[in-house]
PDB file of C-alpha atoms in Angstrom:
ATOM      1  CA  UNK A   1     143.934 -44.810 -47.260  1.00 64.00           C
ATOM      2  CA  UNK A   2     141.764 -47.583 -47.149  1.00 81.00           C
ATOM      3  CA  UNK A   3     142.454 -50.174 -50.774  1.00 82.00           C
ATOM      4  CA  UNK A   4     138.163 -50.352 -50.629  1.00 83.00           C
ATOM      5  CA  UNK A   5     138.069 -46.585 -51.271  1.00 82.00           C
ATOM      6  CA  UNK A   6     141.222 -46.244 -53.454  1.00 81.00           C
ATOM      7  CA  UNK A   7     139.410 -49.124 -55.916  1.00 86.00           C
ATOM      8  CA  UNK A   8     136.233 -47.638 -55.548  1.00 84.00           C
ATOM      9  CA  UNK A   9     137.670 -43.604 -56.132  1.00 83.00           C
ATOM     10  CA  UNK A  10     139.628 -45.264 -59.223  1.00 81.00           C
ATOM     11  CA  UNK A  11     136.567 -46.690 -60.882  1.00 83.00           C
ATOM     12  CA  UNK A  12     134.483 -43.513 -60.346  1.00 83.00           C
ATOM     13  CA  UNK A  13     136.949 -41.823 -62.060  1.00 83.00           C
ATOM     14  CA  UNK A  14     136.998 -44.193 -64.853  1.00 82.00           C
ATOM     15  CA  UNK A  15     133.420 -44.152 -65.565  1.00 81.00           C
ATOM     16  CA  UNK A  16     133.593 -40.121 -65.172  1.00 80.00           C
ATOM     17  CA  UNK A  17     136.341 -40.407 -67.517  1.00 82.00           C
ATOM     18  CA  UNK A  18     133.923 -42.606 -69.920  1.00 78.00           C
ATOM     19  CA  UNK A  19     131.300 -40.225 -69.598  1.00 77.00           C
ATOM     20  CA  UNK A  20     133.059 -36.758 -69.830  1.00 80.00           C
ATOM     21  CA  UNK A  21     134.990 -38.798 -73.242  1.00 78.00           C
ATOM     22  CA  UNK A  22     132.334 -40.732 -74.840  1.00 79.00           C
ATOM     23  CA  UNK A  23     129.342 -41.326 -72.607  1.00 75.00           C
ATOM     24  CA  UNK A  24     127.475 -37.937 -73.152  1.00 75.00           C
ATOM     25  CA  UNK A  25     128.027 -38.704 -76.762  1.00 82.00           C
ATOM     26  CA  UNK A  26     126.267 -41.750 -76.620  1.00 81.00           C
ATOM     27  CA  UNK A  27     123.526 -41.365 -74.593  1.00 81.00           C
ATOM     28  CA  UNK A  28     122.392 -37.842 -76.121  1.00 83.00           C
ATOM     29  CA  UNK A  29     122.356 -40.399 -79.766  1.00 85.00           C
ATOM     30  CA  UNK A  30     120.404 -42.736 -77.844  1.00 86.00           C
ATOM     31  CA  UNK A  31     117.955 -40.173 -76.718  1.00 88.00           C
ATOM     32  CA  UNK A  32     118.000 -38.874 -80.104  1.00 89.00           C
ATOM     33  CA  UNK A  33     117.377 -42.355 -81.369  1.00 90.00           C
ATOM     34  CA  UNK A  34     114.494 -42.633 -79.175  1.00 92.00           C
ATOM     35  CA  UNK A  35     112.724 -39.748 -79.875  1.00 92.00           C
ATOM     36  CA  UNK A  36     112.867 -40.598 -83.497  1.00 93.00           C
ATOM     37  CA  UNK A  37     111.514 -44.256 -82.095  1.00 93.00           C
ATOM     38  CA  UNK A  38     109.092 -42.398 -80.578  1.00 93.00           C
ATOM     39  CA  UNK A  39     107.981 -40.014 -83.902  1.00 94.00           C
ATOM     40  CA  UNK A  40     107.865 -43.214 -86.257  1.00 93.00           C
ATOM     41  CA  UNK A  41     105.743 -45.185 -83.525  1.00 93.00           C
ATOM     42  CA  UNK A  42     103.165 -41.947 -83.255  1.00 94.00           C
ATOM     43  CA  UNK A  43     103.238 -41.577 -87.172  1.00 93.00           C
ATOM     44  CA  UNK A  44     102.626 -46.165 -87.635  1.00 91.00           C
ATOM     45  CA  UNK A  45      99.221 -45.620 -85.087  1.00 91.00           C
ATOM     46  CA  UNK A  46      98.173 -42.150 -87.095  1.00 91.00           C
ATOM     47  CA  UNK A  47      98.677 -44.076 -89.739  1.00 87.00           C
ATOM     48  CA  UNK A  48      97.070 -47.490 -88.779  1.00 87.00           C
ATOM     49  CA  UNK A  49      94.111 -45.348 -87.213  1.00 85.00           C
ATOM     50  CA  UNK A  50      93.513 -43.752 -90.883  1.00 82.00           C
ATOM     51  CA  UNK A  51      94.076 -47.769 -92.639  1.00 83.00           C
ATOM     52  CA  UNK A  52      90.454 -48.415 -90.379  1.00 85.00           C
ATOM     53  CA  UNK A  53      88.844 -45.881 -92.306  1.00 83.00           C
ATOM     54  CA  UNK A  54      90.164 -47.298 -95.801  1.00 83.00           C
ATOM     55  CA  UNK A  55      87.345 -49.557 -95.972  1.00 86.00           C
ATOM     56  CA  UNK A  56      84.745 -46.566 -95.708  1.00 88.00           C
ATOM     57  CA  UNK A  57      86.759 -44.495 -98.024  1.00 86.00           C
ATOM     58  CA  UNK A  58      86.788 -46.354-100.903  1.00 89.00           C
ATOM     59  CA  UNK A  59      82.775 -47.581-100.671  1.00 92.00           C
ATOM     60  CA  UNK A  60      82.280 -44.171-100.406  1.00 91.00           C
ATOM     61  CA  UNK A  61      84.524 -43.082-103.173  1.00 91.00           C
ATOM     62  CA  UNK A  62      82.846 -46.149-105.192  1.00 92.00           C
ATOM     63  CA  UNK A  63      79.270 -44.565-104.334  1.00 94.00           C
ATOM     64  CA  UNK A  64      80.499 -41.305-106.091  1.00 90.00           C
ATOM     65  CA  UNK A  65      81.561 -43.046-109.029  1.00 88.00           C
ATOM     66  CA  UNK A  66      78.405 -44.653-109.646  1.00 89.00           C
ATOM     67  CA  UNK A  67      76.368 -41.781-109.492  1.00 86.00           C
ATOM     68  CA  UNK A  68      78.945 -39.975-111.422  1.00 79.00           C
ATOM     69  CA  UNK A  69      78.019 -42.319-113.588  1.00 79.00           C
ATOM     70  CA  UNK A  70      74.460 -42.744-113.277  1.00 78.00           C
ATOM     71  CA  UNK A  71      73.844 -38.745-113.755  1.00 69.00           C
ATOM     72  CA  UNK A  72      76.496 -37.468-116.073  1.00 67.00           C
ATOM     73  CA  UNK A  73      74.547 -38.464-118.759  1.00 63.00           C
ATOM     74  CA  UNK A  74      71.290 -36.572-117.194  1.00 60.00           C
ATOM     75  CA  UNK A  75      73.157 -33.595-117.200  1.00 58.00           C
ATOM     76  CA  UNK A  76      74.676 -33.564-120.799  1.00 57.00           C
ATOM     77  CA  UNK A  77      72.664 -32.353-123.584  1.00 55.00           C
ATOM     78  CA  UNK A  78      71.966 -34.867-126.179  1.00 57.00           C
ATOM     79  CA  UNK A  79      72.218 -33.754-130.143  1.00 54.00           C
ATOM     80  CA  UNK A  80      69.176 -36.033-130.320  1.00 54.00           C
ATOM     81  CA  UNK A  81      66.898 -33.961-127.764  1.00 51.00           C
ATOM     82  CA  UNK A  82      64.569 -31.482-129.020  1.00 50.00           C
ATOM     83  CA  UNK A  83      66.042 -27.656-128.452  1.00 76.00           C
ATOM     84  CA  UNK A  84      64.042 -26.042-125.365  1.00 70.00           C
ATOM     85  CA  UNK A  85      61.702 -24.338-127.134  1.00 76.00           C
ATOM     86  CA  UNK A  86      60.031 -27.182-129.052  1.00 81.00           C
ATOM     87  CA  UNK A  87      60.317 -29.859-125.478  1.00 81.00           C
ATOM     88  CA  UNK A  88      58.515 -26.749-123.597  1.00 85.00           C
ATOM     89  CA  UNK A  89      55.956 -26.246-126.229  1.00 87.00           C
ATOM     90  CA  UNK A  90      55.463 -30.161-126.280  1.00 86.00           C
ATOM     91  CA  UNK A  91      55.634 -30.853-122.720  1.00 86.00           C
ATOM     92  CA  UNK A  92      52.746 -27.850-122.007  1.00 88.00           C
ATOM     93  CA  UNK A  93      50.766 -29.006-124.581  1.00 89.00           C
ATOM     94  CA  UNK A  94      51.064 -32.424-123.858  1.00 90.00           C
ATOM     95  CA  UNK A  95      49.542 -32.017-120.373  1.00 89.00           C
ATOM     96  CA  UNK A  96      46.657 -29.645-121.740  1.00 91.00           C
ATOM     97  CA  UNK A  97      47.833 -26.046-121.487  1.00 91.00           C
ATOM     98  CA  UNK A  98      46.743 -23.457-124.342  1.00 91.00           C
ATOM     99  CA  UNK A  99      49.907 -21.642-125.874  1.00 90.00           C
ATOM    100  CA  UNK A 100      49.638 -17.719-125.996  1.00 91.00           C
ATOM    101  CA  UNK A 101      53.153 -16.800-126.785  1.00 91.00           C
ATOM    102  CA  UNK A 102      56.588 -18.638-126.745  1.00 89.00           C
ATOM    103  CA  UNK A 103      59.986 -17.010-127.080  1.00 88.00           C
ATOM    104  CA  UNK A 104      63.332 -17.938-126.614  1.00 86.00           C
ATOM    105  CA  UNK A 105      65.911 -15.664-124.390  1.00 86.00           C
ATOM    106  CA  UNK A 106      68.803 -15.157-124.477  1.00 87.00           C
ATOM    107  CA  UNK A 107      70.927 -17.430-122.262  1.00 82.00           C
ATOM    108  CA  UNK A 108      71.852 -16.914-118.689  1.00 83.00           C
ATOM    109  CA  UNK A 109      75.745 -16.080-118.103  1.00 85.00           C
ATOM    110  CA  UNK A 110      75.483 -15.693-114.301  1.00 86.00           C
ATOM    111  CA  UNK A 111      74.579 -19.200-114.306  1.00 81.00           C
ATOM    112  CA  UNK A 112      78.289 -20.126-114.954  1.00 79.00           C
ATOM    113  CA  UNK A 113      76.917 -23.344-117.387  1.00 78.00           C
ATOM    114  CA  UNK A 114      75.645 -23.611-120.487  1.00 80.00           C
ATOM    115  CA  UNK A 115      71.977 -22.741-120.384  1.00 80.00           C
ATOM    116  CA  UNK A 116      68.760 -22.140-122.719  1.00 84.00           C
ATOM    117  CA  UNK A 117      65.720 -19.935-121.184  1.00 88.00           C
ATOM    118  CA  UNK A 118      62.531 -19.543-123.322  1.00 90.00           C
ATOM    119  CA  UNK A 119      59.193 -17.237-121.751  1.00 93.00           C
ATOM    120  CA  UNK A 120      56.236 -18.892-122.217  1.00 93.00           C
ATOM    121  CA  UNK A 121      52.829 -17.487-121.940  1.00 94.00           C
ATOM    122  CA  UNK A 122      49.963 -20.013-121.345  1.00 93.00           C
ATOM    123  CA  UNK A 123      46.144 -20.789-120.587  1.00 92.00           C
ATOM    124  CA  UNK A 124      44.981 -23.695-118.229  1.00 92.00           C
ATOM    125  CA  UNK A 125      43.487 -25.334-115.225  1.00 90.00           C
ATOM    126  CA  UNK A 126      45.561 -24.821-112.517  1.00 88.00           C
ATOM    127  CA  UNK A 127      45.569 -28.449-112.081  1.00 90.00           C
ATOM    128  CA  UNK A 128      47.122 -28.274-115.754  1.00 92.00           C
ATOM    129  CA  UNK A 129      49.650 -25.826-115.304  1.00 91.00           C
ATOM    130  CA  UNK A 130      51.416 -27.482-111.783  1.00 90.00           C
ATOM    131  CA  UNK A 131      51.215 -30.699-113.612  1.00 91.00           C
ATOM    132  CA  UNK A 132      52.992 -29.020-116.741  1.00 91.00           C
ATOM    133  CA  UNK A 133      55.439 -27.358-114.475  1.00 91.00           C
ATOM    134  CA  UNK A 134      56.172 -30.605-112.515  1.00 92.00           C
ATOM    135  CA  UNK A 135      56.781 -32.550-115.299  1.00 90.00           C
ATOM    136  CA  UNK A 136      58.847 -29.918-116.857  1.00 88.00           C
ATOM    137  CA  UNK A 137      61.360 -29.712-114.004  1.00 88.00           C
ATOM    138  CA  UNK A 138      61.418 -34.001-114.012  1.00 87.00           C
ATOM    139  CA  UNK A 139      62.484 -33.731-117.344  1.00 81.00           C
ATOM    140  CA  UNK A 140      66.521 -34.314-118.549  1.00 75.00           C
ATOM    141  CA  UNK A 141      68.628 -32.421-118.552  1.00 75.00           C
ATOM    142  CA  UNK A 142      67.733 -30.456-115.731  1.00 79.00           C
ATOM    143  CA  UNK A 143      64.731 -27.779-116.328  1.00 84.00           C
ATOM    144  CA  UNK A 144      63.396 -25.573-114.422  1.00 88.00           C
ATOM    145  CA  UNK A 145      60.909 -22.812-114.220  1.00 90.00           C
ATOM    146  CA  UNK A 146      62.262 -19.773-112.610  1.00 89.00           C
ATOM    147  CA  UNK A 147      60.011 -17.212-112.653  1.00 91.00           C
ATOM    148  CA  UNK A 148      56.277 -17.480-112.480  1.00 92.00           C
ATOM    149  CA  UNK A 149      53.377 -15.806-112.376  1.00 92.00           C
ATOM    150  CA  UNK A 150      49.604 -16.320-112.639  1.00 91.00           C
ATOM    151  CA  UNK A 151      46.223 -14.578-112.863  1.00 92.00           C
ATOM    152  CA  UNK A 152      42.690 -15.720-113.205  1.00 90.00           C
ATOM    153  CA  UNK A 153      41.631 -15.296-116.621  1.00 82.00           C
ATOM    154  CA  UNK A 154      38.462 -13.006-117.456  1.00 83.00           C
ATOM    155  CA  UNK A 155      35.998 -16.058-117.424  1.00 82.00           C
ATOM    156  CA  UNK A 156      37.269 -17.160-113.708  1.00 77.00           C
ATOM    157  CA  UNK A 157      37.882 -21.060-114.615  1.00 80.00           C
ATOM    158  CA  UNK A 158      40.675 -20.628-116.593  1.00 87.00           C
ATOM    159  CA  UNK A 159      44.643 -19.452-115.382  1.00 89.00           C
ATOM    160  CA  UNK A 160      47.008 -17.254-117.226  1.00 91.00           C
ATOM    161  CA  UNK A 161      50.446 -18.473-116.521  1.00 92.00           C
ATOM    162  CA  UNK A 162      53.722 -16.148-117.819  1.00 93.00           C
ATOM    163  CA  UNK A 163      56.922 -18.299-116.596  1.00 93.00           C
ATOM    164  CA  UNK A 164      60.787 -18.876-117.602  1.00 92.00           C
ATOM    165  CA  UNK A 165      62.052 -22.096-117.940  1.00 90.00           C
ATOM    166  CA  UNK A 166      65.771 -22.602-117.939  1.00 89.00           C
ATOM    167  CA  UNK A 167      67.494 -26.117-118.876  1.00 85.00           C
ATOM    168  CA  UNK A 168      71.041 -26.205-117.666  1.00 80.00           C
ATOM    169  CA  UNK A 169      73.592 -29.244-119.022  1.00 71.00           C
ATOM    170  CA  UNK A 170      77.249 -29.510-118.611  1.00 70.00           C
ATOM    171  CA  UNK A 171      79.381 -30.323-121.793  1.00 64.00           C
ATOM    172  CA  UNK A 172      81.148 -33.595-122.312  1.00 61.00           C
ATOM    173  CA  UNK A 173      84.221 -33.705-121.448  1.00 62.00           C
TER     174      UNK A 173
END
């Protein structure tokens, strides 16, 4: 036999050897290592891709907390504000409506906050009574009237109005 193919037979078997001893080993751990290479470099560019957002984020989570801010107190009842009955009866006056009847209800529970609900019965303009109901549902804490109804009165100028009003508030915290 040739010393070429002797050498060359001997160091084939050497680096089979290797291989079949330690090599599989070591390059299945390298593979290994590289796949976790591979999971960390997918998670650092998911991750860098959400960092560009950041910026948004937080004005946007700065937004919320100003308006949080700017209409908690809107939606809390004051001790200081008139009850519901008394601001209705004010309010519809105040913009020229006749009283016929006012009574408070009882309040809402499907509503899921706390709530007051009065029935009011009045006489007006109907230019009087969409003004009373628009500034009624402008007011603070939120008002509004949920059930309405109208007729012309006997005379034909005048409107009878029978509506609900509900304000809704959230307690403080």
């Amino acid at each position: 036999m040739n010393a070429n193919v002797v050498t060359s037979a001997l160091l084939l078997g050497l680096v089979l050897a290797w291989y079949a001893g330690f090599g599989h080993r070591r390059l299945a751990a390298i593979a290994g290592h590289n796949a976790e290479l591979a999971a960390a470099y997918s998670k650092a560019d998911q991750i860098e891709a959400e960092t560009t957002h950041a910026p948004v984020l937080q004005r946007c989570a700065d937004e919320l907390d100003a308006w949080t801010q700017d209409l908690t107190p809107r939606l809390q009842r004051s001790p200081k504000q008139p009850e519901l009955l008394f601001a209705v009866q004010t309010q519809l006056q105040a913009s020229g409506l006749h009283l016929d009847r006012i009574d408070n209800l009882a309040a809402d529970q499907a509503l899921g906050l706390p709530n007051a609900r009065v029935r009011v019965m009045v006489t007006g303009t109907t230019q009087q009574l969409f003004r009373a109901i628009a500034d009624l549902e402008n007011s603070e804490p939120p008002t509004r009237v949920t059930e309405i109804a109208t007729q012309r009165s006997p005379d034909g100028v005048r409107l009878l109005g029978d509506m609900t009003v509900v304000r809704i508030w959230q307690e403080p915290k």
